[in-house]
Amino acid sequence: MTELQQLSGPVVLGLFILFFGASLIISLRISRKRENADGYMTGGGRIGFGISAASMTATWIWAASMYASATSGFQYGLSGPIHYGLWGALMILLIYPFGRRIRQVAPRAHTIAEVMFARHGRSSQLMLAGSNVLGSIISLTSNLIAGGALIDMLSPFTFTQGIVAIGAGVLLYTLWAGFRASVLTDFMQVLFMLGAVVIIIPVVFFAAGGPALFETGAHRLTPQQGDFFSSDAFFNQGAPYIAAVLAYAIGNQTIAQRLFAVREDLIKKTFVTATVGYGATIIGIGMLGVIALYAGIEPAGGDVNNLIPQLAATYLPPALLALFFIMIIGSLSSTADADLTALASIVMADIYGQNVAGKGRANPRTMVLIGRITMVVAVTAGIFFAGSQLNILDLLVFVGALWGALVFPVIASFYWDRVTNAAFSVAVVAALAAFLPVRFAWVPLSGGIGLISDVLATIGIGVVLGLMAFGFFGRRAALGVGLCATLAAAPFTIGFLHQYPVLSGSLVAYAVSTIVCVGLTLASRRAPFDFALIRERTGDFDPVTEAPAGEVRAVTSSAGDARAVTERTHA
């Protein structure tokens, strides 16, 4: 085996100081003596196109997605990164049509769970908030695992030292300014990432053998790995991820936070731009796994999380190895800080703001303090769980499938005025109860149980495709697409689909939540909901509003006197 290059200890420390030091300087420049709670969570809802698009792109071009795409390429061949990157990009695009509706009914909200509280009540809110806490912790853990693998392989420091250093570095600059620090450092991070990708992937490809590699290494591939239309790749990677992306688009607070932060008129432009940037970059990074497959490289220690840093250490000269190091640190930091700010927003708005203090009585300073404490606790938990070094690809698919139980009830709640709290809550619980036994094979998926699973999963196919069509084309198209997809798939999937528990579990969750939610809603005699109430029940927690840069505004003091002040905003 070729000896792997390493960066020296002083070089690694210097790169850490350079990257996290620059991020901290940005954070300190935008922090305030009296921090605004709403700005800490969403930047006041007035973030412009350039920053928003860069932040959305950087947040989802994360280290875990880079590693997972490369893993997919190594396991499934050329079609693996295509399935991972293409459907991941679709996830971002799907935010656009649903995001416009969400912002229309709740223009000043901070979390989707907060909107569910206004729409339904506490149980729906806590279900969505709880799933996001779990998802963000898993996401944070995945990024720390990716960073730990990088440090362990490319430096004299250990995996544990790596995850502690990265966790502390991200916490250091995110703690002070919250969401503002996340989105503004994302701009710097996405420049690092895109620039590094353009340089590094071609260098590794030609160093590994160039185009001739596809001839000399073809014998190392199985027939499925060599097939661009591999059924193995589709059923184990592509199809589960198609189901998962819709759940990520609707259920993930890091996305919702940017949806509530960007100016409402810039939603379409922002998410279309992020779609293109994410898809191209992640598919490109995934090709590193394909190169490793053709070159016959085995992951160090049998851990596929080591593939990307192993290729870099094998083929890159020292200067590019340092650039690669910054690229991965930037990619994982861009998502880790998003996870921290998402968790802080959930605890600030949903737990303290709505359920402990109450909307009208929440203290903004206390909210910011609680947000910072949440970040410290989250980093500590992420470091603890990262020690397990789980497979990143498995973690991501699991979270997406888990969120599938929420997708239909959440979307229906924004469009259908008859959906009730009971319909929402029972549908989610029932979907989870069906998902877990199928996903983890707690029951034998054969005979009658396997048949029921296949029927529900087939309905789930129609639900997923129907919801996607609904976002862009409306209700009639959605019903037509959903019905046709179910009928067309049934002859092929019933009796077959239960062989793929990852895919089946996700589709069963979609089907059960839809069937239960629709059934209970139609059976209810509750009066239709007035969506105008959501706008009234959500909004700013902090009464102090931020003015545009240099604007002179009147501020009324407690004595009733008005005084003109000039206030510079950094949002």
Coordinates of C-alpha atoms in Angstrom, one line a residue:
M1 CA 0.0 0.0 0.0
T2 CA 1.3 3.5 -0.9
E3 CA 2.4 5.5 2.1
L4 CA 0.0 8.3 2.9
Q5 CA 1.2 11.9 3.2
Q6 CA 0.4 13.8 6.3
L7 CA 0.4 17.5 7.2
S8 CA 2.7 18.4 10.1
G9 CA 1.3 19.3 13.4
P10 CA 2.3 23.0 13.2
V11 CA 0.7 23.3 9.7
V12 CA -2.5 21.8 10.9
L13 CA -2.7 24.1 13.8
G14 CA -1.9 27.0 11.5
L15 CA -4.7 26.1 9.2
F16 CA -7.1 25.7 12.1
I17 CA -6.1 29.2 13.4
L18 CA -6.4 30.7 10.0
F19 CA -9.9 29.3 9.2
F20 CA -11.6 29.5 12.6
G21 CA -9.8 32.8 13.4
A22 CA -11.2 34.4 10.3
S23 CA -14.7 33.0 11.1
L24 CA -14.4 34.3 14.7
I25 CA -13.5 37.8 13.4
I26 CA -16.5 37.9 11.2
S27 CA -18.7 36.7 14.1
L28 CA -17.3 39.4 16.5
R29 CA -17.8 42.1 13.9
I30 CA -21.5 41.4 13.6
S31 CA -22.2 40.6 17.3
R32 CA -24.0 43.2 19.4
K33 CA -23.9 44.4 23.0
R34 CA -27.6 43.8 23.1
E35 CA -28.3 40.9 20.8
N36 CA -31.7 40.8 19.0
A37 CA -33.4 37.4 19.6
D38 CA -35.1 37.3 16.2
G39 CA -31.8 38.3 14.4
Y40 CA -30.0 35.6 16.4
M41 CA -32.5 33.0 15.0
T42 CA -33.2 34.2 11.4
G43 CA -31.3 37.4 10.7
G44 CA -34.6 39.4 10.8
G45 CA -35.9 37.8 7.6
R46 CA -34.2 40.2 5.3
I47 CA -31.1 38.3 4.1
G48 CA -30.3 39.1 0.4
F49 CA -29.7 36.9 -2.6
G50 CA -25.9 36.5 -2.6
I51 CA -25.6 35.6 1.1
S52 CA -28.7 33.4 1.1
A53 CA -27.7 31.4 -2.0
A54 CA -24.2 30.9 -0.7
S55 CA -25.5 29.9 2.7
M56 CA -28.0 27.4 1.3
T57 CA -25.3 25.9 -1.0
A58 CA -22.7 25.7 1.7
T59 CA -25.1 24.3 4.3
W60 CA -25.8 21.3 2.0
I61 CA -22.4 20.9 0.5
W62 CA -21.3 19.5 3.8
A63 CA -18.5 17.1 4.7
A64 CA -20.9 14.3 5.5
S65 CA -22.6 14.6 2.1
M66 CA -19.2 14.7 0.4
Y67 CA -18.2 11.5 2.2
A68 CA -21.5 9.9 1.6
S69 CA -21.4 10.6 -2.1
A70 CA -17.9 9.1 -2.3
T71 CA -19.1 6.1 -0.4
S72 CA -22.0 5.7 -2.8
G73 CA -19.6 5.9 -5.7
F74 CA -17.3 3.3 -4.1
Q75 CA -20.2 0.9 -3.3
Y76 CA -22.4 1.3 -6.4
G77 CA -20.1 2.6 -9.2
L78 CA -20.7 5.5 -11.5
S79 CA -24.5 5.7 -10.9
G80 CA -24.0 6.0 -7.1
P81 CA -22.9 9.7 -7.1
I82 CA -25.5 10.5 -9.7
H83 CA -28.3 9.1 -7.5
Y84 CA -26.9 10.9 -4.4
G85 CA -26.2 14.3 -5.9
L86 CA -29.2 14.6 -8.3
W87 CA -31.8 13.7 -5.8
G88 CA -30.1 15.8 -3.1
A89 CA -30.3 18.8 -5.5
L90 CA -34.0 18.0 -6.1
M91 CA -34.5 18.3 -2.3
I92 CA -33.4 21.9 -2.4
L93 CA -35.5 22.7 -5.5
L94 CA -38.6 21.3 -3.8
I95 CA -38.3 23.9 -1.1
Y96 CA -39.2 26.7 -3.5
P97 CA -42.9 25.9 -4.2
F98 CA -43.7 24.9 -0.7
G99 CA -41.5 27.6 0.8
R100 CA -43.6 30.3 -0.9
R101 CA -46.7 29.0 0.7
I102 CA -45.1 28.7 4.1
R103 CA -43.8 32.3 4.0
Q104 CA -47.2 33.5 2.7
V105 CA -49.0 32.2 5.8
A106 CA -46.2 32.8 8.3
P107 CA -43.9 35.6 7.1
R108 CA -42.2 36.2 10.4
A109 CA -41.9 32.7 11.9
H110 CA -38.6 31.2 13.0
T111 CA -39.3 27.4 12.8
I112 CA -41.7 25.1 11.1
A113 CA -42.6 23.7 14.5
E114 CA -43.6 27.2 15.7
V115 CA -46.0 27.4 12.7
M116 CA -47.4 24.0 13.6
F117 CA -48.1 25.3 17.1
A118 CA -50.1 28.2 15.6
R119 CA -51.9 25.8 13.2
H120 CA -52.6 22.9 15.5
G121 CA -51.3 23.1 19.0
R122 CA -48.6 21.8 21.2
S123 CA -48.4 18.1 20.3
S124 CA -47.8 18.8 16.6
Q125 CA -45.2 21.4 17.4
L126 CA -43.3 19.2 19.8
M127 CA -43.3 16.2 17.3
L128 CA -41.8 18.4 14.6
A129 CA -39.4 20.1 17.1
G130 CA -38.3 16.7 18.6
S131 CA -37.6 15.2 15.2
N132 CA -35.5 18.2 14.3
V133 CA -33.5 18.0 17.5
L134 CA -32.8 14.3 16.7
G135 CA -32.0 15.1 13.1
S136 CA -29.7 18.0 13.8
I137 CA -27.8 16.0 16.5
I138 CA -27.3 13.2 14.0
S139 CA -26.2 15.7 11.3
L140 CA -23.7 17.4 13.7
T141 CA -22.4 14.0 14.7
S142 CA -21.9 13.0 11.0
N143 CA -19.9 16.1 10.4
L144 CA -17.7 15.6 13.4
I145 CA -17.1 12.0 12.3
A146 CA -16.0 13.3 8.8
G147 CA -13.7 15.8 10.4
G148 CA -12.3 13.3 12.9
A149 CA -11.5 10.9 10.0
L150 CA -9.8 13.8 8.2
I151 CA -7.6 14.8 11.1
D152 CA -6.7 11.2 12.0
M153 CA -5.5 10.4 8.5
L154 CA -3.9 13.7 7.4
S155 CA -2.2 14.8 10.6
P156 CA -0.3 13.5 13.6
F157 CA -3.4 14.2 15.8
T158 CA -6.0 11.5 16.7
F159 CA -9.6 11.1 15.7
T160 CA -10.8 12.2 19.2
Q161 CA -8.5 15.2 19.2
G162 CA -9.9 16.1 15.8
I163 CA -13.6 16.0 16.7
V164 CA -13.0 18.0 19.9
A165 CA -11.0 20.7 18.0
I166 CA -13.5 21.0 15.2
G167 CA -16.5 21.1 17.6
A168 CA -14.8 23.8 19.7
G169 CA -13.8 25.8 16.6
V170 CA -17.4 25.8 15.2
L171 CA -18.9 26.6 18.6
L172 CA -16.4 29.5 19.1
Y173 CA -17.6 31.6 16.2
T174 CA -21.2 30.5 16.1
L175 CA -21.9 31.2 19.8
W176 CA -21.8 34.9 19.7
A177 CA -23.8 36.0 16.7
G178 CA -25.9 32.9 16.0
F179 CA -27.6 32.7 12.6
R180 CA -25.8 35.8 11.3
A181 CA -22.4 34.1 12.0
S182 CA -23.6 31.0 10.2
V183 CA -24.8 32.7 7.0
L184 CA -21.9 35.2 6.7
T185 CA -19.2 32.6 7.2
D186 CA -21.0 30.4 4.8
F187 CA -20.1 32.9 2.0
M188 CA -16.4 32.5 2.8
Q189 CA -16.7 28.7 3.2
V190 CA -18.5 28.2 -0.1
L191 CA -15.8 30.0 -2.0
F192 CA -13.2 27.8 -0.4
M193 CA -15.2 24.6 -1.3
L194 CA -16.0 25.4 -4.9
G195 CA -12.5 26.6 -5.7
A196 CA -11.0 23.5 -4.1
V197 CA -13.3 21.1 -5.9
V198 CA -12.5 22.6 -9.3
I199 CA -8.8 22.0 -8.6
I200 CA -8.6 18.9 -6.5
I201 CA -10.9 16.4 -8.4
P202 CA -9.0 16.7 -11.8
V203 CA -5.7 16.4 -10.0
V204 CA -6.7 13.2 -8.2
F205 CA -8.2 11.8 -11.4
F206 CA -5.1 12.3 -13.5
A207 CA -2.7 11.3 -10.7
A208 CA -4.7 8.0 -10.3
G209 CA -4.3 7.2 -14.0
G210 CA -6.6 9.5 -15.9
P211 CA -9.0 8.2 -18.6
A212 CA -7.0 5.0 -18.9
L213 CA -8.1 4.1 -15.4
F214 CA -11.6 3.2 -16.8
E215 CA -10.0 0.5 -18.9
T216 CA -7.3 -0.8 -16.6
G217 CA -9.6 -0.9 -13.6
A218 CA -12.8 -2.2 -15.2
H219 CA -12.1 -5.8 -14.1
R220 CA -12.4 -4.7 -10.5
L221 CA -16.1 -3.9 -10.8
T222 CA -19.0 -6.2 -10.4
P223 CA -21.6 -6.2 -13.2
Q224 CA -23.9 -4.0 -11.1
Q225 CA -21.1 -1.5 -10.3
G226 CA -20.3 -1.3 -14.0
D227 CA -23.9 -0.7 -15.1
F228 CA -24.9 3.0 -15.2
F229 CA -28.5 1.9 -14.8
S230 CA -27.7 -0.4 -11.9
S231 CA -30.8 -1.7 -10.1
D232 CA -28.7 -2.4 -7.1
A233 CA -27.8 1.3 -6.9
F234 CA -31.3 2.4 -7.5
F235 CA -33.1 0.3 -4.9
N236 CA -30.4 0.7 -2.2
Q237 CA -29.3 4.3 -2.8
G238 CA -31.4 6.2 -5.4
A239 CA -35.0 5.2 -4.5
P240 CA -34.5 5.6 -0.7
Y241 CA -32.9 8.9 -1.3
I242 CA -35.7 10.1 -3.6
A243 CA -38.1 9.4 -0.7
A244 CA -35.8 11.0 1.8
V245 CA -35.2 14.3 0.0
L246 CA -38.8 15.4 0.2
A247 CA -38.7 14.7 3.9
Y248 CA -35.4 16.8 4.2
A249 CA -37.0 19.6 2.3
I250 CA -40.1 19.8 4.5
G251 CA -38.8 18.6 7.9
N252 CA -35.3 20.0 8.3
Q253 CA -34.9 23.1 10.4
T254 CA -31.6 24.2 8.8
I255 CA -33.5 24.6 5.5
A256 CA -36.5 26.2 7.2
Q257 CA -34.3 28.7 9.0
R258 CA -32.9 29.9 5.7
L259 CA -36.4 30.0 4.2
F260 CA -37.5 32.3 6.9
A261 CA -34.3 34.4 6.7
V262 CA -34.2 35.2 3.0
R263 CA -36.3 38.1 1.6
E264 CA -39.6 36.6 0.5
D265 CA -39.2 37.9 -3.1
L266 CA -35.8 36.1 -3.5
I267 CA -36.9 32.6 -2.5
K268 CA -37.1 31.2 -6.0
K269 CA -33.8 32.6 -7.2
T270 CA -32.0 31.5 -4.0
F271 CA -33.1 27.9 -4.0
V272 CA -32.7 27.4 -7.8
T273 CA -29.1 28.7 -7.6
A274 CA -28.4 26.4 -4.6
T275 CA -29.8 23.4 -6.4
V276 CA -27.4 23.8 -9.3
G277 CA -24.4 24.5 -7.0
Y278 CA -25.1 21.5 -4.8
G279 CA -25.8 19.0 -7.5
A280 CA -22.7 19.8 -9.6
T281 CA -20.4 19.8 -6.6
I282 CA -21.6 16.7 -4.8
I283 CA -21.7 14.6 -8.0
G284 CA -18.2 15.7 -8.7
I285 CA -16.9 14.8 -5.2
G286 CA -18.7 11.4 -5.4
M287 CA -16.5 10.6 -8.4
L288 CA -13.6 10.3 -6.0
G289 CA -15.3 7.1 -4.7
V290 CA -15.6 5.9 -8.3
I291 CA -11.9 6.6 -8.8
A292 CA -11.0 4.6 -5.7
L293 CA -13.2 1.7 -7.0
Y294 CA -11.5 1.6 -10.4
A295 CA -8.0 2.0 -8.8
G296 CA -8.6 -0.9 -6.4
I297 CA -8.1 1.2 -3.3
E298 CA -9.4 -0.3 -0.1
P299 CA -10.6 2.1 2.6
A300 CA -8.1 2.4 5.4
G301 CA -9.1 0.3 8.4
G302 CA -12.1 -1.0 6.4
D303 CA -13.9 2.4 7.1
V304 CA -15.5 4.0 4.0
N305 CA -15.4 7.3 5.9
N306 CA -11.7 7.3 5.2
L307 CA -12.0 7.2 1.4
I308 CA -11.8 10.9 0.6
P309 CA -8.9 11.8 2.9
Q310 CA -7.1 8.6 1.9
L311 CA -7.3 9.6 -1.8
A312 CA -6.1 13.1 -1.0
A313 CA -3.2 11.8 1.1
T314 CA -2.3 9.4 -1.7
Y315 CA -2.4 11.7 -4.8
L316 CA -2.1 15.3 -3.8
P317 CA 1.1 17.3 -3.3
P318 CA 1.5 19.1 0.0
A319 CA 0.1 22.5 -1.1
L320 CA -3.1 21.0 -2.5
L321 CA -3.3 18.7 0.5
A322 CA -3.5 21.8 2.7
L323 CA -6.2 23.2 0.3
F324 CA -8.1 20.0 0.5
F325 CA -7.9 20.2 4.3
I326 CA -9.4 23.6 4.3
M327 CA -12.1 22.5 1.9
I328 CA -13.3 19.7 4.2
I329 CA -13.1 21.8 7.3
G330 CA -15.1 24.5 5.5
S331 CA -17.7 22.1 4.3
L332 CA -18.3 20.5 7.7
S333 CA -18.2 23.8 9.5
S334 CA -20.9 25.3 7.2
T335 CA -23.3 22.6 8.1
A336 CA -22.3 22.1 11.8
D337 CA -22.9 25.8 12.5
A338 CA -26.3 25.5 10.7
D339 CA -27.1 22.6 13.0
L340 CA -26.2 24.6 16.0
T341 CA -28.3 27.6 15.0
A342 CA -31.2 25.3 14.1
L343 CA -31.1 23.6 17.5
A344 CA -30.8 27.0 19.2
S345 CA -33.9 28.3 17.3
I346 CA -35.9 25.3 18.2
V347 CA -35.1 25.6 21.9
M348 CA -35.5 29.4 21.9
A349 CA -38.7 29.6 19.9
D350 CA -40.5 26.3 20.4
I351 CA -39.5 25.2 23.9
Y352 CA -38.9 28.5 25.8
G353 CA -40.7 31.0 23.6
Q354 CA -44.0 29.1 23.1
N355 CA -44.2 26.6 25.9
V356 CA -42.3 27.9 28.9
A357 CA -42.6 31.7 28.9
G358 CA -45.4 32.1 26.4
K359 CA -45.2 34.2 23.2
G360 CA -46.1 37.5 24.8
R361 CA -43.9 37.1 27.9
A362 CA -40.7 35.7 26.5
N363 CA -37.6 37.7 27.5
P364 CA -35.4 38.2 24.4
R365 CA -32.2 38.3 26.5
T366 CA -33.1 35.1 28.2
M367 CA -33.8 33.6 24.7
V368 CA -30.4 34.4 23.4
L369 CA -28.8 33.0 26.6
I370 CA -30.8 29.8 26.2
G371 CA -29.7 29.6 22.5
R372 CA -26.1 29.8 23.5
I373 CA -26.4 27.2 26.2
T374 CA -28.1 24.9 23.7
M375 CA -25.2 25.2 21.3
V376 CA -22.7 24.2 24.1
V377 CA -24.8 21.2 25.0
A378 CA -25.3 20.2 21.3
V379 CA -21.5 20.2 20.6
T380 CA -20.9 18.2 23.7
A381 CA -23.5 15.6 22.6
G382 CA -22.2 15.5 19.1
I383 CA -18.6 14.9 20.2
F384 CA -19.8 12.1 22.5
F385 CA -21.9 10.3 19.7
A386 CA -19.1 10.9 17.1
G387 CA -16.9 8.5 19.1
S388 CA -19.0 5.6 17.7
Q389 CA -17.8 6.4 14.1
L390 CA -21.1 5.2 12.5
N391 CA -21.5 4.9 8.7
I392 CA -22.4 8.4 7.5
L393 CA -24.5 7.3 4.5
D394 CA -26.6 5.0 6.8
L395 CA -27.2 7.9 9.2
L396 CA -28.4 10.3 6.5
V397 CA -30.8 7.8 4.9
F398 CA -32.2 6.9 8.3
V399 CA -33.0 10.5 9.2
G400 CA -34.6 11.2 5.9
A401 CA -36.8 8.2 6.2
L402 CA -37.8 9.1 9.7
W403 CA -38.9 12.5 8.6
G404 CA -41.0 10.9 6.0
A405 CA -43.7 10.3 8.6
L406 CA -44.1 14.1 8.9
V407 CA -44.2 15.1 5.3
F408 CA -47.8 14.7 4.3
P409 CA -49.3 16.0 7.6
V410 CA -47.0 19.1 7.4
I411 CA -47.7 19.9 3.8
A412 CA -51.5 19.3 4.2
S413 CA -51.6 21.6 7.2
F414 CA -50.4 24.5 5.0
Y415 CA -53.0 23.9 2.3
W416 CA -56.0 22.0 3.6
D417 CA -58.0 24.0 6.2
R418 CA -59.7 20.9 7.6
V419 CA -56.6 19.1 8.9
T420 CA -56.9 18.8 12.7
N421 CA -54.3 18.4 15.5
A422 CA -55.6 14.9 16.1
A423 CA -55.2 14.0 12.4
F424 CA -51.7 15.3 12.4
S425 CA -50.5 13.7 15.6
V426 CA -52.1 10.3 15.1
A427 CA -50.8 10.1 11.6
V428 CA -47.2 10.8 12.6
V429 CA -47.3 8.3 15.5
A430 CA -48.9 5.6 13.3
A431 CA -46.4 6.2 10.5
L432 CA -43.5 5.8 13.0
A433 CA -45.0 2.7 14.4
A434 CA -45.1 1.2 10.9
F435 CA -41.7 2.5 9.8
L436 CA -39.5 1.2 12.6
P437 CA -40.4 -2.5 12.4
V438 CA -40.0 -2.5 8.6
R439 CA -36.8 -0.5 8.5
F440 CA -35.0 -2.6 11.1
A441 CA -36.7 -5.9 10.2
W442 CA -38.2 -6.4 13.7
V443 CA -40.8 -8.5 12.1
P444 CA -40.2 -11.1 9.3
L445 CA -41.2 -9.4 6.0
S446 CA -42.6 -12.5 4.4
G447 CA -46.0 -13.9 3.8
G448 CA -48.9 -11.7 4.7
I449 CA -46.8 -9.1 6.5
G450 CA -44.5 -8.8 3.5
L451 CA -47.6 -8.4 1.2
I452 CA -49.1 -5.6 3.4
S453 CA -45.7 -3.9 3.5
D454 CA -45.5 -4.0 -0.3
V455 CA -49.0 -2.7 -0.8
L456 CA -48.3 0.2 1.6
A457 CA -44.9 0.9 0.1
T458 CA -46.5 1.0 -3.4
I459 CA -49.0 3.6 -2.1
G460 CA -46.1 5.4 -0.7
I461 CA -44.6 5.7 -4.2
G462 CA -47.7 7.4 -5.4
V463 CA -47.7 9.7 -2.3
V464 CA -44.1 10.8 -2.9
L465 CA -44.5 11.5 -6.6
G466 CA -47.9 13.1 -6.1
L467 CA -46.5 15.5 -3.5
M468 CA -43.7 16.5 -5.7
A469 CA -46.1 17.2 -8.6
F470 CA -48.4 19.1 -6.2
G471 CA -45.6 21.5 -5.3
F472 CA -45.1 22.6 -8.9
F473 CA -48.4 21.9 -10.7
G474 CA -51.2 21.8 -8.2
R475 CA -53.8 19.4 -6.8
R476 CA -55.2 17.9 -10.0
A477 CA -51.8 17.1 -11.3
A478 CA -50.8 15.6 -8.0
L479 CA -53.8 13.3 -7.8
G480 CA -53.2 12.2 -11.4
V481 CA -49.5 11.6 -10.9
G482 CA -50.0 9.8 -7.6
L483 CA -52.7 7.5 -8.8
C484 CA -50.9 6.6 -12.1
A485 CA -47.6 6.0 -10.3
T486 CA -49.3 3.7 -7.8
L487 CA -51.1 1.7 -10.4
A488 CA -48.1 1.5 -12.7
A489 CA -45.8 0.4 -9.9
A490 CA -48.1 -2.2 -8.3
P491 CA -47.4 -5.1 -10.7
F492 CA -43.7 -4.8 -10.2
T493 CA -43.4 -3.8 -6.5
I494 CA -46.0 -6.0 -4.8
G495 CA -44.3 -9.2 -3.8
F496 CA -40.9 -7.7 -4.4
L497 CA -40.3 -4.4 -2.6
H498 CA -40.1 -5.9 1.0
Q499 CA -36.6 -7.3 0.0
Y500 CA -35.3 -3.7 0.4
P501 CA -36.2 -2.7 4.0
V502 CA -34.5 0.7 3.8
L503 CA -36.7 1.8 0.9
S504 CA -39.8 0.0 2.1
G505 CA -39.6 1.5 5.6
S506 CA -39.5 5.0 4.1
L507 CA -42.4 4.5 1.7
V508 CA -44.5 2.8 4.3
A509 CA -44.1 5.9 6.5
Y510 CA -45.3 8.1 3.7
A511 CA -48.3 5.9 3.0
V512 CA -49.5 5.3 6.6
S513 CA -49.2 9.0 7.5
T514 CA -51.2 10.0 4.4
I515 CA -53.9 7.4 4.8
V516 CA -54.4 8.2 8.5
C517 CA -54.2 11.9 8.1
V518 CA -56.7 12.0 5.3
G519 CA -59.1 9.5 7.0
L520 CA -59.2 11.4 10.3
T521 CA -59.5 14.7 8.6
L522 CA -62.5 13.6 6.5
A523 CA -64.1 12.1 9.5
S524 CA -63.7 15.3 11.5
R525 CA -66.5 17.9 11.8
R526 CA -64.3 20.7 13.0
A527 CA -64.9 24.1 11.4
P528 CA -62.3 25.0 8.6
F529 CA -59.2 26.7 9.9
D530 CA -58.5 30.4 9.1
F531 CA -55.0 30.6 7.8
A532 CA -54.8 34.3 8.7
L533 CA -54.5 33.2 12.3
I534 CA -51.0 31.9 11.7
R535 CA -49.7 35.3 10.8
E536 CA -51.3 36.7 14.0
R537 CA -49.9 33.9 16.2
T538 CA -46.3 34.0 14.9
G539 CA -43.9 36.8 14.6
D540 CA -41.0 38.6 16.3
F541 CA -40.2 37.8 19.9
D542 CA -38.0 40.9 20.3
P543 CA -39.9 44.2 20.2
V544 CA -36.7 46.1 19.1
T545 CA -36.6 46.2 15.3
E546 CA -33.4 46.7 13.3
A547 CA -33.2 49.6 10.8
P548 CA -31.3 49.6 7.5
A549 CA -27.8 50.8 7.7
G550 CA -27.5 54.5 8.4
E551 CA -31.3 55.0 8.8
V552 CA -32.5 57.4 11.4
R553 CA -35.5 56.1 13.2
A554 CA -37.5 57.2 16.2
V555 CA -37.2 55.2 19.3
T556 CA -39.7 55.8 22.1
S557 CA -38.3 55.7 25.6
S558 CA -40.2 54.6 28.7
A559 CA -40.8 58.2 29.6
G560 CA -42.6 58.6 26.3
D561 CA -40.0 60.9 24.7
A562 CA -38.9 60.1 21.1
R563 CA -35.3 60.5 20.2
A564 CA -33.6 60.0 16.8
V565 CA -30.8 57.5 16.7
T566 CA -28.6 56.3 13.9
E567 CA -28.2 52.5 14.1
R568 CA -26.0 50.5 11.9
T569 CA -27.2 47.0 11.1
H570 CA -24.9 44.1 10.2
A571 CA -27.6 41.6 9.4

